[in-house]
CSV table of C-alpha atoms and ligand atoms in Angstrom, one decimal:
chain,number,residue,atom,x,y,z
A,1,MET,CA,-13.0,-43.0,-1.0
A,2,LYS,CA,-10.3,-44.1,-3.8
A,3,ARG,CA,-7.4,-46.0,-3.2
A,4,VAL,CA,-3.9,-44.9,-4.8
A,5,ALA,CA,-0.7,-47.5,-4.7
A,6,VAL,CA,3.0,-45.6,-5.7
A,7,VAL,CA,5.6,-47.7,-7.2
A,8,GLY,CA,9.2,-46.1,-5.3
A,9,SER,CA,9.5,-43.7,-2.9
A,10,GLY,CA,12.4,-41.3,-5.1
A,11,PRO,CA,11.4,-37.5,-5.8
A,12,GLY,CA,8.6,-38.6,-8.6
A,13,ALA,CA,6.9,-40.2,-6.4
A,14,MET,CA,7.3,-38.0,-3.1
A,15,TYR,CA,6.3,-34.9,-4.7
A,16,THR,CA,3.3,-36.3,-6.8
A,17,VAL,CA,1.9,-37.7,-3.6
A,18,LYS,CA,2.1,-34.4,-2.0
A,19,TYR,CA,0.2,-32.9,-4.7
A,20,LEU,CA,-2.3,-35.5,-4.6
A,21,LEU,CA,-3.0,-34.5,-1.0
A,22,ARG,CA,-2.7,-30.6,-1.8
A,23,HIS,CA,-5.2,-30.7,-4.7
A,24,GLY,CA,-7.0,-33.8,-4.1
A,25,SER,CA,-7.6,-34.0,-0.4
A,26,ALA,CA,-11.2,-34.9,-0.1
A,27,GLN,CA,-11.6,-37.7,-2.5
A,28,LEU,CA,-8.5,-39.6,-1.4
A,29,GLY,CA,-8.7,-42.8,1.1
A,30,ARG,CA,-5.7,-44.6,1.6
A,31,ILE,CA,-2.0,-43.9,-0.6
A,32,ASP,CA,0.4,-46.9,-0.2
A,33,ILE,CA,3.8,-46.6,-1.3
A,34,TYR,CA,6.0,-49.5,-2.0
A,35,GLU,CA,9.9,-49.1,-2.1
A,36,LYS,CA,12.1,-51.8,-2.6
A,37,LEU,CA,14.8,-51.0,-0.6
A,38,ASP,CA,15.5,-50.8,3.3
A,39,THR,CA,15.8,-46.9,3.2
A,40,PRO,CA,13.4,-44.6,1.6
A,41,PHE,CA,13.6,-41.6,-1.1
A,42,GLY,CA,15.7,-43.1,-3.8
A,43,LEU,CA,17.5,-40.8,-5.9
A,44,VAL,CA,17.6,-38.3,-3.0
A,45,ARG,CA,19.0,-40.9,-0.8
A,46,PHE,CA,21.5,-43.1,-3.3
A,47,GLY,CA,22.0,-40.2,-5.9
A,48,VAL,CA,22.5,-37.0,-4.7
A,49,ALA,CA,26.3,-36.5,-4.1
A,50,PRO,CA,26.8,-36.5,-0.1
A,51,ASP,CA,28.2,-33.0,0.1
A,52,HIS,CA,25.3,-31.7,-1.8
A,53,VAL,CA,23.5,-31.7,1.7
A,54,GLU,CA,21.3,-28.9,0.5
A,55,VAL,CA,19.9,-31.2,-2.0
A,56,LYS,CA,19.0,-33.8,0.4
A,57,GLU,CA,17.5,-31.8,2.5
A,58,VAL,CA,14.6,-32.8,0.5
A,59,ALA,CA,14.3,-35.6,2.7
A,60,THR,CA,12.8,-33.9,5.7
A,61,GLU,CA,10.0,-32.5,3.5
A,62,PHE,CA,9.1,-35.9,2.3
A,63,LYS,CA,9.5,-37.4,6.4
A,64,SER,CA,7.0,-34.5,7.3
A,65,LEU,CA,4.7,-35.2,4.4
A,66,LEU,CA,4.8,-38.9,6.0
A,67,THR,CA,4.3,-38.0,9.8
A,68,GLU,CA,1.6,-35.0,8.5
A,69,HIS,CA,-1.1,-37.7,6.5
A,70,SER,CA,0.0,-40.6,8.6
A,71,ASP,CA,-3.8,-41.4,8.8
A,72,ARG,CA,-3.8,-42.7,5.1
A,73,LEU,CA,-0.1,-42.1,3.8
A,74,LYS,CA,2.1,-45.4,4.8
A,75,LEU,CA,5.0,-46.1,2.7
A,76,TYR,CA,6.4,-49.7,3.0
A,77,LEU,CA,9.7,-50.8,3.0
A,78,ARG,CA,11.4,-53.8,1.4
A,79,ALA,CA,8.5,-54.2,-0.9
A,80,ASP,CA,9.3,-55.1,-4.1
A,81,VAL,CA,6.5,-54.9,-6.7
A,82,SER,CA,8.4,-54.3,-10.0
A,83,THR,CA,7.3,-57.1,-12.3
A,84,PRO,CA,4.8,-57.2,-14.6
A,85,GLU,CA,2.5,-59.5,-12.6
A,86,SER,CA,2.8,-57.2,-9.1
A,87,ILE,CA,2.1,-54.3,-11.3
A,88,ARG,CA,-1.0,-55.7,-13.1
A,89,ALA,CA,-1.9,-57.2,-9.9
A,90,LEU,CA,-1.7,-53.5,-8.4
A,91,ASN,CA,-3.8,-51.9,-11.2
A,92,MET,CA,-6.4,-54.3,-10.4
A,93,SER,CA,-6.6,-53.5,-7.0
A,94,TYR,CA,-6.1,-49.9,-6.6
A,95,ASP,CA,-8.2,-47.0,-8.2
A,96,GLY,CA,-4.8,-45.5,-9.6
A,97,LEU,CA,-1.1,-47.0,-9.6
A,98,LEU,CA,1.8,-44.5,-9.9
A,99,VAL,CA,4.8,-46.1,-11.5
A,100,ALA,CA,7.5,-43.7,-10.3
A,101,THR,CA,10.7,-46.0,-10.3
A,102,GLY,CA,12.9,-43.6,-11.9
A,103,ALA,CA,16.1,-44.7,-14.4
A,104,GLN,CA,17.6,-48.1,-13.1
A,105,ASP,CA,20.3,-48.6,-15.4
A,106,ALA,CA,23.1,-46.6,-16.8
A,107,LEU,CA,24.1,-46.2,-20.4
A,108,ARG,CA,27.2,-48.1,-21.6
A,109,LEU,CA,29.5,-47.0,-24.2
A,110,PRO,CA,29.6,-49.7,-26.9
A,111,LEU,CA,33.2,-50.6,-26.0
A,112,SER,CA,33.8,-53.7,-25.6
A,113,PRO,CA,35.3,-56.4,-23.9
A,114,LEU,CA,35.3,-54.4,-20.6
A,115,PRO,CA,38.8,-54.4,-19.1
A,116,LYS,CA,38.9,-55.0,-15.2
A,117,TYR,CA,38.3,-51.4,-13.6
A,118,THR,CA,36.2,-49.7,-15.9
A,119,PHE,CA,32.7,-48.9,-14.2
A,120,SER,CA,29.6,-46.8,-15.2
A,121,ALA,CA,29.3,-43.8,-12.6
A,122,ARG,CA,25.9,-44.8,-11.7
A,123,ASP,CA,27.9,-47.4,-9.7
A,124,PHE,CA,30.4,-45.4,-8.5
A,125,VAL,CA,27.5,-42.8,-7.4
A,126,LEU,CA,25.1,-45.6,-5.7
A,127,TRP,CA,28.3,-47.3,-4.5
A,128,TYR,CA,29.7,-43.9,-2.4
A,129,ASN,CA,26.2,-43.1,-1.1
A,130,GLY,CA,26.1,-46.8,0.7
A,131,HIS,CA,23.5,-48.5,-1.7
A,132,PRO,CA,23.4,-52.2,-0.6
A,133,ASP,CA,23.7,-53.6,-4.4
A,134,LEU,CA,26.8,-51.9,-4.6
A,135,HIS,CA,28.6,-52.7,-1.6
A,136,GLY,CA,30.9,-55.3,-2.9
A,137,LEU,CA,32.0,-53.0,-5.8
A,138,LEU,CA,35.7,-53.7,-6.2
A,139,LEU,CA,37.5,-50.8,-7.6
A,140,PRO,CA,41.5,-50.6,-8.0
A,141,PRO,CA,43.3,-50.3,-4.7
A,142,SER,CA,44.9,-46.9,-5.2
A,143,PRO,CA,44.0,-45.2,-8.7
A,144,ARG,CA,46.5,-42.3,-9.7
A,145,ASN,CA,44.9,-41.7,-13.4
A,146,VAL,CA,41.0,-41.7,-13.5
A,147,SER,CA,38.9,-41.0,-16.7
A,148,ILE,CA,35.4,-40.1,-16.5
A,149,ILE,CA,33.4,-40.3,-19.9
A,150,GLY,CA,31.0,-37.6,-20.3
A,151,GLN,CA,30.7,-34.2,-18.8
A,152,GLY,CA,27.5,-34.1,-17.3
A,153,ASN,CA,26.5,-33.2,-13.8
A,154,VAL,CA,27.0,-36.8,-12.5
A,155,ALA,CA,30.5,-36.9,-14.2
A,156,LEU,CA,31.6,-33.8,-11.9
A,157,ASP,CA,29.8,-35.1,-9.0
A,158,ALA,CA,32.0,-37.9,-9.2
A,159,ALA,CA,35.4,-36.1,-10.2
A,160,ARG,CA,34.8,-34.0,-6.7
A,161,ILE,CA,34.0,-36.9,-4.5
A,162,LEU,CA,36.9,-38.5,-6.0
A,163,SER,CA,39.6,-35.5,-5.7
A,164,LYS,CA,38.4,-34.2,-1.8
A,165,SER,CA,40.8,-34.0,0.9
A,166,VAL,CA,40.5,-36.4,3.6
A,167,ASP,CA,39.6,-33.3,5.7
A,168,GLU,CA,36.6,-32.5,3.6
A,169,LEU,CA,35.5,-36.2,3.4
A,170,LEU,CA,35.5,-36.4,7.2
A,171,PRO,CA,32.2,-34.6,8.1
A,172,LEU,CA,30.5,-36.6,5.4
A,173,ARG,CA,31.1,-39.8,6.8
A,174,LYS,CA,30.5,-38.7,10.1
A,175,ASP,CA,27.3,-37.6,9.2
A,176,SER,CA,26.8,-40.8,7.2
A,177,LEU,CA,26.3,-39.1,3.9
A,178,LEU,CA,29.4,-41.1,2.8
A,179,SER,CA,29.3,-45.0,3.2
A,180,GLU,CA,32.3,-46.1,5.5
A,181,THR,CA,33.5,-48.3,2.6
A,182,ALA,CA,33.7,-45.6,0.6
A,183,PHE,CA,35.3,-42.9,2.6
A,184,GLN,CA,38.1,-45.6,3.6
A,185,TRP,CA,38.9,-46.2,0.1
A,186,LEU,CA,38.6,-42.4,-0.6
A,187,ALA,CA,40.6,-41.7,2.5
A,188,GLU,CA,43.5,-44.3,1.4
A,189,ARG,CA,43.6,-42.7,-2.5
A,190,GLN,CA,44.6,-39.7,-1.1
A,191,SER,CA,46.9,-40.5,1.6
A,192,VAL,CA,49.4,-42.4,-1.0
A,193,ASP,CA,52.0,-40.2,-2.1
A,194,GLY,CA,51.1,-39.6,-5.6
A,195,PRO,CA,49.0,-37.0,-6.7
A,196,LEU,CA,45.5,-38.0,-8.7
A,197,SER,CA,45.1,-37.0,-12.0
A,198,VAL,CA,41.0,-36.9,-13.0
A,199,SER,CA,40.3,-36.3,-16.8
A,200,VAL,CA,36.8,-35.8,-17.3
A,201,LEU,CA,36.3,-36.2,-21.0
A,202,GLY,CA,33.4,-34.9,-23.5
A,203,ARG,CA,33.1,-35.7,-27.2
A,204,ARG,CA,31.7,-32.1,-27.6
A,205,GLY,CA,33.1,-28.7,-26.7
A,206,TYR,CA,32.7,-26.0,-23.8
A,207,LEU,CA,29.7,-24.4,-25.6
A,208,HIS,CA,27.7,-28.1,-25.4
A,209,ALA,CA,28.8,-29.4,-22.2
A,210,ALA,CA,25.6,-30.7,-20.4
A,211,PHE,CA,27.2,-29.8,-16.7
A,212,THR,CA,25.3,-26.5,-15.0
A,213,ASN,CA,27.9,-23.8,-13.7
A,214,LYS,CA,27.2,-24.8,-9.9
A,215,GLU,CA,28.9,-27.6,-10.3
A,216,PHE,CA,31.5,-26.4,-12.5
A,217,ARG,CA,32.4,-23.7,-10.1
A,218,GLU,CA,32.1,-25.9,-7.2
A,219,LEU,CA,36.0,-27.8,-9.3
A,220,THR,CA,37.5,-24.5,-8.6
A,221,THR,CA,37.2,-24.1,-5.1
A,222,MET,CA,38.3,-27.4,-4.1
A,223,LYS,CA,40.9,-27.7,-1.2
A,224,ASP,CA,43.8,-30.0,-2.5
A,225,ALA,CA,42.8,-30.2,-6.2
A,226,THR,CA,42.7,-27.8,-9.2
A,227,CYS,CA,40.5,-27.8,-12.2
A,228,LYS,CA,42.7,-27.2,-15.5
A,229,ILE,CA,41.5,-26.4,-19.2
A,230,ASP,CA,43.6,-26.3,-22.3
A,231,PRO,CA,42.6,-23.4,-23.9
A,232,SER,CA,43.4,-25.0,-27.6
A,233,GLU,CA,40.6,-27.6,-26.5
A,234,LEU,CA,37.9,-24.5,-27.0
A,235,GLU,CA,36.1,-23.4,-29.7
A,236,GLY,CA,38.0,-20.4,-30.4
A,237,ASP,CA,39.8,-17.7,-27.7
A,238,MET,CA,38.1,-15.9,-25.0
A,239,ASP,CA,36.7,-13.7,-27.3
A,240,GLU,CA,35.3,-15.7,-30.0
A,241,LEU,CA,33.6,-17.9,-26.6
A,242,ARG,CA,32.0,-14.6,-25.8
A,243,LEU,CA,30.5,-14.3,-29.5
A,244,LYS,CA,29.3,-17.9,-29.6
A,245,SER,CA,28.0,-17.9,-26.1
A,246,ALA,CA,26.2,-14.6,-26.4
A,247,THR,CA,22.8,-15.9,-26.8
A,248,ASP,CA,23.2,-18.6,-24.1
A,249,ARG,CA,23.2,-17.0,-20.8
A,250,ALA,CA,24.5,-20.0,-18.8
A,251,LYS,CA,27.2,-20.6,-20.7
A,252,SER,CA,28.2,-16.7,-21.1
A,253,ARG,CA,28.2,-16.5,-17.7
A,254,GLY,CA,30.3,-20.0,-17.2
A,255,LEU,CA,33.3,-18.4,-19.0
A,256,SER,CA,34.9,-16.4,-16.1
A,257,ILE,CA,34.7,-20.3,-15.0
A,258,VAL,CA,36.7,-21.1,-17.6
A,259,ALA,CA,38.8,-18.4,-17.5
A,260,LYS,CA,39.9,-19.4,-13.8
A,261,CYS,CA,40.6,-23.0,-15.4
A,262,ILE,CA,42.9,-21.6,-18.1
A,263,GLU,CA,44.7,-19.5,-15.7
A,264,ALA,CA,44.8,-22.7,-13.2
A,265,ASN,CA,46.8,-25.1,-16.0
A,266,SER,CA,50.0,-24.0,-14.4
A,267,ASP,CA,49.1,-23.9,-10.8
A,268,MET,CA,50.9,-26.7,-9.2
A,269,SER,CA,50.0,-25.4,-5.8
A,270,LYS,CA,47.3,-28.7,-5.1
A,271,LYS,CA,48.5,-32.4,-5.1
A,272,ASN,CA,45.3,-33.2,-7.5
A,273,SER,CA,44.3,-32.4,-10.9
A,274,ILE,CA,41.0,-32.2,-12.7
A,275,TYR,CA,41.3,-32.1,-16.3
A,276,LEU,CA,37.8,-31.0,-18.3
A,277,ARG,CA,38.8,-31.9,-21.8
A,278,PHE,CA,36.4,-31.4,-24.7
A,279,PHE,CA,36.9,-32.6,-28.1
A,280,THR,CA,38.1,-36.0,-26.5
A,281,ALA,CA,35.9,-39.0,-27.8
A,282,PRO,CA,37.3,-42.5,-26.4
A,283,ALA,CA,37.7,-45.5,-29.4
A,284,ALA,CA,39.2,-47.7,-27.1
A,285,TYR,CA,39.8,-49.3,-23.8
A,286,ILE,CA,43.7,-50.1,-23.5
A,287,GLY,CA,44.9,-53.3,-21.4
A,288,ASP,CA,43.2,-55.6,-19.1
A,289,PRO,CA,43.2,-54.6,-16.3
A,290,LEU,CA,42.5,-51.3,-17.6
A,291,ASN,CA,45.9,-49.0,-18.1
A,292,GLY,CA,44.5,-46.4,-21.0
A,293,ILE,CA,42.3,-45.0,-23.2
A,294,SER,CA,43.1,-44.3,-27.0
A,295,LEU,CA,41.2,-41.4,-28.6
A,296,SER,CA,39.3,-41.3,-31.8
A,297,GLY,CA,40.8,-38.7,-34.0
A,298,SER,CA,44.0,-37.7,-32.4
A,299,GLY,CA,44.6,-41.4,-31.4
A,300,GLU,CA,46.4,-40.0,-28.1
A,301,ASN,CA,46.1,-42.7,-25.5
A,302,ILE,CA,45.4,-41.2,-22.3
A,303,PRO,CA,47.2,-43.1,-18.9
A,304,CYS,CA,44.5,-44.7,-16.6
A,305,ASP,CA,43.7,-47.4,-14.4
A,306,MET,CA,40.0,-46.6,-13.9
A,307,SER,CA,37.3,-45.2,-16.1
A,308,LEU,CA,33.7,-44.2,-14.9
A,309,GLU,CA,31.5,-44.2,-17.9
A,310,SER,CA,28.5,-41.0,-17.0
A,311,ILE,CA,26.8,-41.0,-20.2
A,312,GLY,CA,23.5,-40.8,-18.9
A,313,PHE,CA,21.1,-43.5,-17.7
A,314,LYS,CA,18.3,-46.0,-19.0
A,315,VAL,CA,14.5,-46.0,-18.0
A,316,ILE,CA,13.8,-49.9,-18.0
A,317,GLY,CA,10.4,-50.6,-19.1
A,318,ASP,CA,10.1,-54.4,-20.0
A,319,GLU,CA,10.7,-55.4,-16.4
A,320,LEU,CA,7.9,-53.6,-15.1
A,321,GLY,CA,5.6,-54.7,-18.6
A,322,LEU,CA,5.4,-51.1,-19.6
A,323,PRO,CA,6.3,-49.3,-22.9
A,324,ILE,CA,8.9,-47.1,-23.6
A,325,ASP,CA,8.4,-44.0,-25.6
A,326,ALA,CA,11.3,-44.0,-28.3
A,327,THR,CA,11.8,-40.4,-28.1
A,328,THR,CA,11.6,-39.0,-24.7
A,329,LYS,CA,13.2,-42.7,-23.7
A,330,GLY,CA,10.2,-42.4,-20.6
A,331,ILE,CA,7.7,-44.7,-20.3
A,332,ALA,CA,5.1,-44.3,-22.6
A,333,ASN,CA,2.7,-41.7,-21.5
A,334,ASP,CA,0.4,-39.1,-22.8
A,335,GLY,CA,2.5,-36.3,-21.7
A,336,LEU,CA,0.3,-35.7,-18.8
A,337,GLY,CA,1.5,-39.0,-16.9
A,338,ARG,CA,-0.9,-41.6,-18.2
A,339,VAL,CA,0.3,-44.7,-19.5
A,340,ILE,CA,-0.4,-45.3,-22.9
A,341,GLY,CA,-2.7,-48.6,-23.1
A,342,MET,CA,-3.2,-49.1,-19.6
A,343,LYS,CA,-5.9,-47.1,-17.7
A,344,GLY,CA,-5.6,-46.2,-14.3
A,345,VAL,CA,-1.6,-46.4,-14.6
A,346,TYR,CA,0.3,-43.2,-14.1
A,347,VAL,CA,4.4,-42.3,-14.4
A,348,ALA,CA,6.0,-39.5,-12.7
A,349,GLY,CA,9.6,-38.6,-12.4
A,350,TRP,CA,12.1,-39.8,-14.6
A,351,ALA,CA,10.4,-42.5,-15.4
A,352,LYS,CA,8.0,-40.1,-17.4
A,353,ARG,CA,10.2,-37.4,-18.8
A,354,GLY,CA,13.3,-39.9,-19.6
A,355,PRO,CA,16.4,-39.8,-17.1
A,356,ARG,CA,17.0,-35.7,-17.3
A,357,GLY,CA,16.9,-32.9,-15.1
A,358,VAL,CA,17.3,-32.0,-11.6
A,359,ILE,CA,15.2,-32.9,-8.7
A,360,ALA,CA,13.6,-29.7,-9.0
A,361,ALA,CA,12.6,-30.4,-12.3
A,362,ASN,CA,10.2,-32.8,-10.9
A,363,ILE,CA,7.6,-30.4,-9.1
A,364,PRO,CA,6.1,-29.6,-12.4
A,365,CYS,CA,6.1,-33.0,-13.8
A,366,CYS,CA,4.7,-34.1,-10.7
A,367,ILE,CA,1.9,-31.4,-10.6
A,368,GLU,CA,0.7,-32.7,-13.5
A,369,THR,CA,0.5,-36.4,-13.1
A,370,ALA,CA,-1.2,-35.8,-9.7
A,371,ASP,CA,-3.8,-33.5,-11.6
A,372,ALA,CA,-3.9,-36.1,-13.9
A,373,ILE,CA,-5.1,-38.8,-11.6
A,374,LEU,CA,-7.2,-36.7,-9.9
A,375,SER,CA,-9.3,-35.8,-12.9
A,376,ASP,CA,-9.1,-39.8,-13.8
A,377,LEU,CA,-10.2,-40.3,-10.0
A,378,SER,CA,-13.1,-38.0,-10.2
A,379,LYS,CA,-14.4,-39.6,-13.4
A,380,GLY,CA,-14.3,-43.2,-12.4
A,381,VAL,CA,-11.8,-43.6,-15.5
A,382,HIS,CA,-10.7,-46.8,-13.9
A,383,ASN,CA,-12.5,-49.2,-11.8
A,384,PRO,CA,-10.1,-52.3,-10.1
A,385,SER,CA,-11.7,-55.6,-10.3
A,386,GLN,CA,-9.9,-56.6,-7.0
A,387,GLU,CA,-10.0,-55.3,-3.5
A,388,PRO,CA,-6.5,-54.5,-2.4
A,389,SER,CA,-4.8,-57.1,-0.3
A,390,LYS,CA,-2.8,-56.3,3.1
A,391,PRO,CA,0.5,-54.4,1.4
A,392,ILE,CA,3.6,-55.9,1.6
A,393,GLY,CA,6.8,-54.7,3.0
A,394,ALA,CA,7.7,-53.3,6.4
A,395,PRO,CA,5.9,-50.0,7.4
A,396,PHE,CA,8.4,-47.1,7.4
A,397,ILE,CA,8.2,-44.9,10.7
A,398,ALA,CA,9.2,-41.6,9.7
B,1,NAP,P1,23.6,-35.8,-18.8
B,1,NAP,O1,23.8,-34.6,-18.3
B,1,NAP,O2,22.6,-36.1,-20.0
B,1,NAP,O3,25.1,-36.0,-19.5
B,1,NAP,C1,25.6,-37.1,-20.2
B,1,NAP,C2,26.9,-36.9,-21.2
B,1,NAP,O4,27.8,-38.0,-21.5
B,1,NAP,C3,26.7,-35.6,-22.0
B,1,NAP,O5,27.9,-35.0,-22.1
B,1,NAP,C4,27.0,-36.4,-23.0
B,1,NAP,O6,27.7,-36.0,-23.9
B,1,NAP,C5,28.0,-37.8,-23.2
B,1,NAP,N1,27.7,-38.7,-23.9
B,1,NAP,C6,26.6,-39.5,-24.0
B,1,NAP,N2,26.8,-40.1,-24.9
B,1,NAP,C7,27.7,-40.1,-25.2
B,1,NAP,C8,28.9,-41.3,-26.0
B,1,NAP,N3,28.2,-42.2,-26.7
B,1,NAP,N4,30.1,-41.1,-25.8
B,1,NAP,C9,30.6,-40.2,-25.3
B,1,NAP,N5,30.2,-39.2,-24.5
B,1,NAP,C10,28.6,-39.3,-24.4
B,1,NAP,O7,23.6,-37.2,-18.2
B,1,NAP,P2,24.0,-37.2,-16.3
B,1,NAP,O8,25.3,-36.6,-16.1
B,1,NAP,O9,24.1,-38.7,-16.2
B,1,NAP,O10,22.8,-36.8,-15.2
B,1,NAP,C11,21.2,-36.8,-15.8
B,1,NAP,C12,20.5,-35.8,-15.2
B,1,NAP,O11,20.8,-35.8,-13.8
B,1,NAP,C13,21.3,-34.7,-16.0
B,1,NAP,O12,19.7,-33.6,-16.3
B,1,NAP,C14,21.7,-33.8,-14.6
B,1,NAP,O13,21.5,-32.4,-14.4
B,1,NAP,C15,21.2,-34.4,-13.1
B,1,NAP,N6,22.0,-34.5,-12.3
B,1,NAP,C16,22.0,-33.2,-11.6
B,1,NAP,C17,22.8,-33.1,-10.4
B,1,NAP,C18,23.0,-31.8,-10.0
B,1,NAP,O14,22.1,-31.2,-9.9
B,1,NAP,N7,24.0,-31.5,-9.1
B,1,NAP,C19,23.7,-34.4,-10.2
B,1,NAP,C20,23.6,-35.3,-10.9
B,1,NAP,C21,22.6,-35.4,-11.8
B,1,NAP,P3,26.5,-35.2,-25.8
B,1,NAP,O15,26.1,-34.1,-24.8
B,1,NAP,O16,27.7,-35.2,-26.6
B,1,NAP,O17,25.5,-36.2,-25.7
């Protein structure tokens, strides 16, 4: 019977394990999953926004998988095997090694030096989700103006969480979806007299904005915040936008949300505002601690006392001793998940495809990797030279 080790326990890992067991049960012996934190499921636990409860539900499926196959599927917590040496050691002692470590870092703008109170949105998201490494993140006590650079779904998640009323935050705290530290900070922010203004800055226009309609629409249904768009920052009037988006169904459908945000420009009924601003690329930070951002081109200065750079993520290969593909920015693989130059080592999820795509995008990706692993196992492509040693870490009881 073949033995497989898995590094990471996020969606890329767990979906691949699910399809390994579903498609190749007969040839599989032990599967050992190694998670370096003391909480499993990676991005599902620490990346998905606390109010996206339905997305987090996938953790229940992962737990059931562990229970159902507990005779041979084990998850070990506090088991850090993310060094080149430990990857090599696992490769030598298992028939197959799946690396599903996601994207471990944030891309940052080349704006230096970074003044106090500039953060990556990644750190902010990990912080409000209670990630142990970000517990001590030092945010400004009560910012009035926050700028978020980038217009992907991470930016919109952060804008939404920042602008929620205490009533909306309370159930998230009750269910431990939002960390207590984050709840205290956000509630304190919302209880100060002044309004909160969040500017979400995109260097391109609406037609190229990276966010999806579900997340965009959520900004227009908030209790204490209004999402606003200045029509002069769009690629034309609504008729022109209709024409320009005719071949893009999602952008075309999003125009009704755009119209709502334009209308909301003069709406002063809610305390907080989220400004979705297009064609606004930051040129420099102003002040230290931060008190503004100057935009390139227009030279406009946007007042802000906290900034989140939300321009995407980075897969780190060096720390694992694995090569990065210059095009996908994921770990170099044959497109089916086999790591180039390392027999018996596979990737899935963001580590394979590069840091893009929602959680459901893992399903076809992980099926493909699981099938590549099973095909190689059946052909005996990789022969481990050592017996697996006793697994490290603390067993997770689902
Ligand atoms: P993303 O979708 O790639 O968006 C990155 C944003 O940063 C884009 O607006 C991009 O603009 C901008 N950007 C990149 N480089 C820049 C620069 N040098 N200066 C200014 N702006 C820059 O990344 P993400 O928001 O981090 O999300 C990563 C993936 O996770 C995405 O696939 C996303 O859909 C997914 N995700 C989904 C959810 C959800 O479903 N709720 C939540 C979180 C994340 P350009 O387009 O001009 O490059």
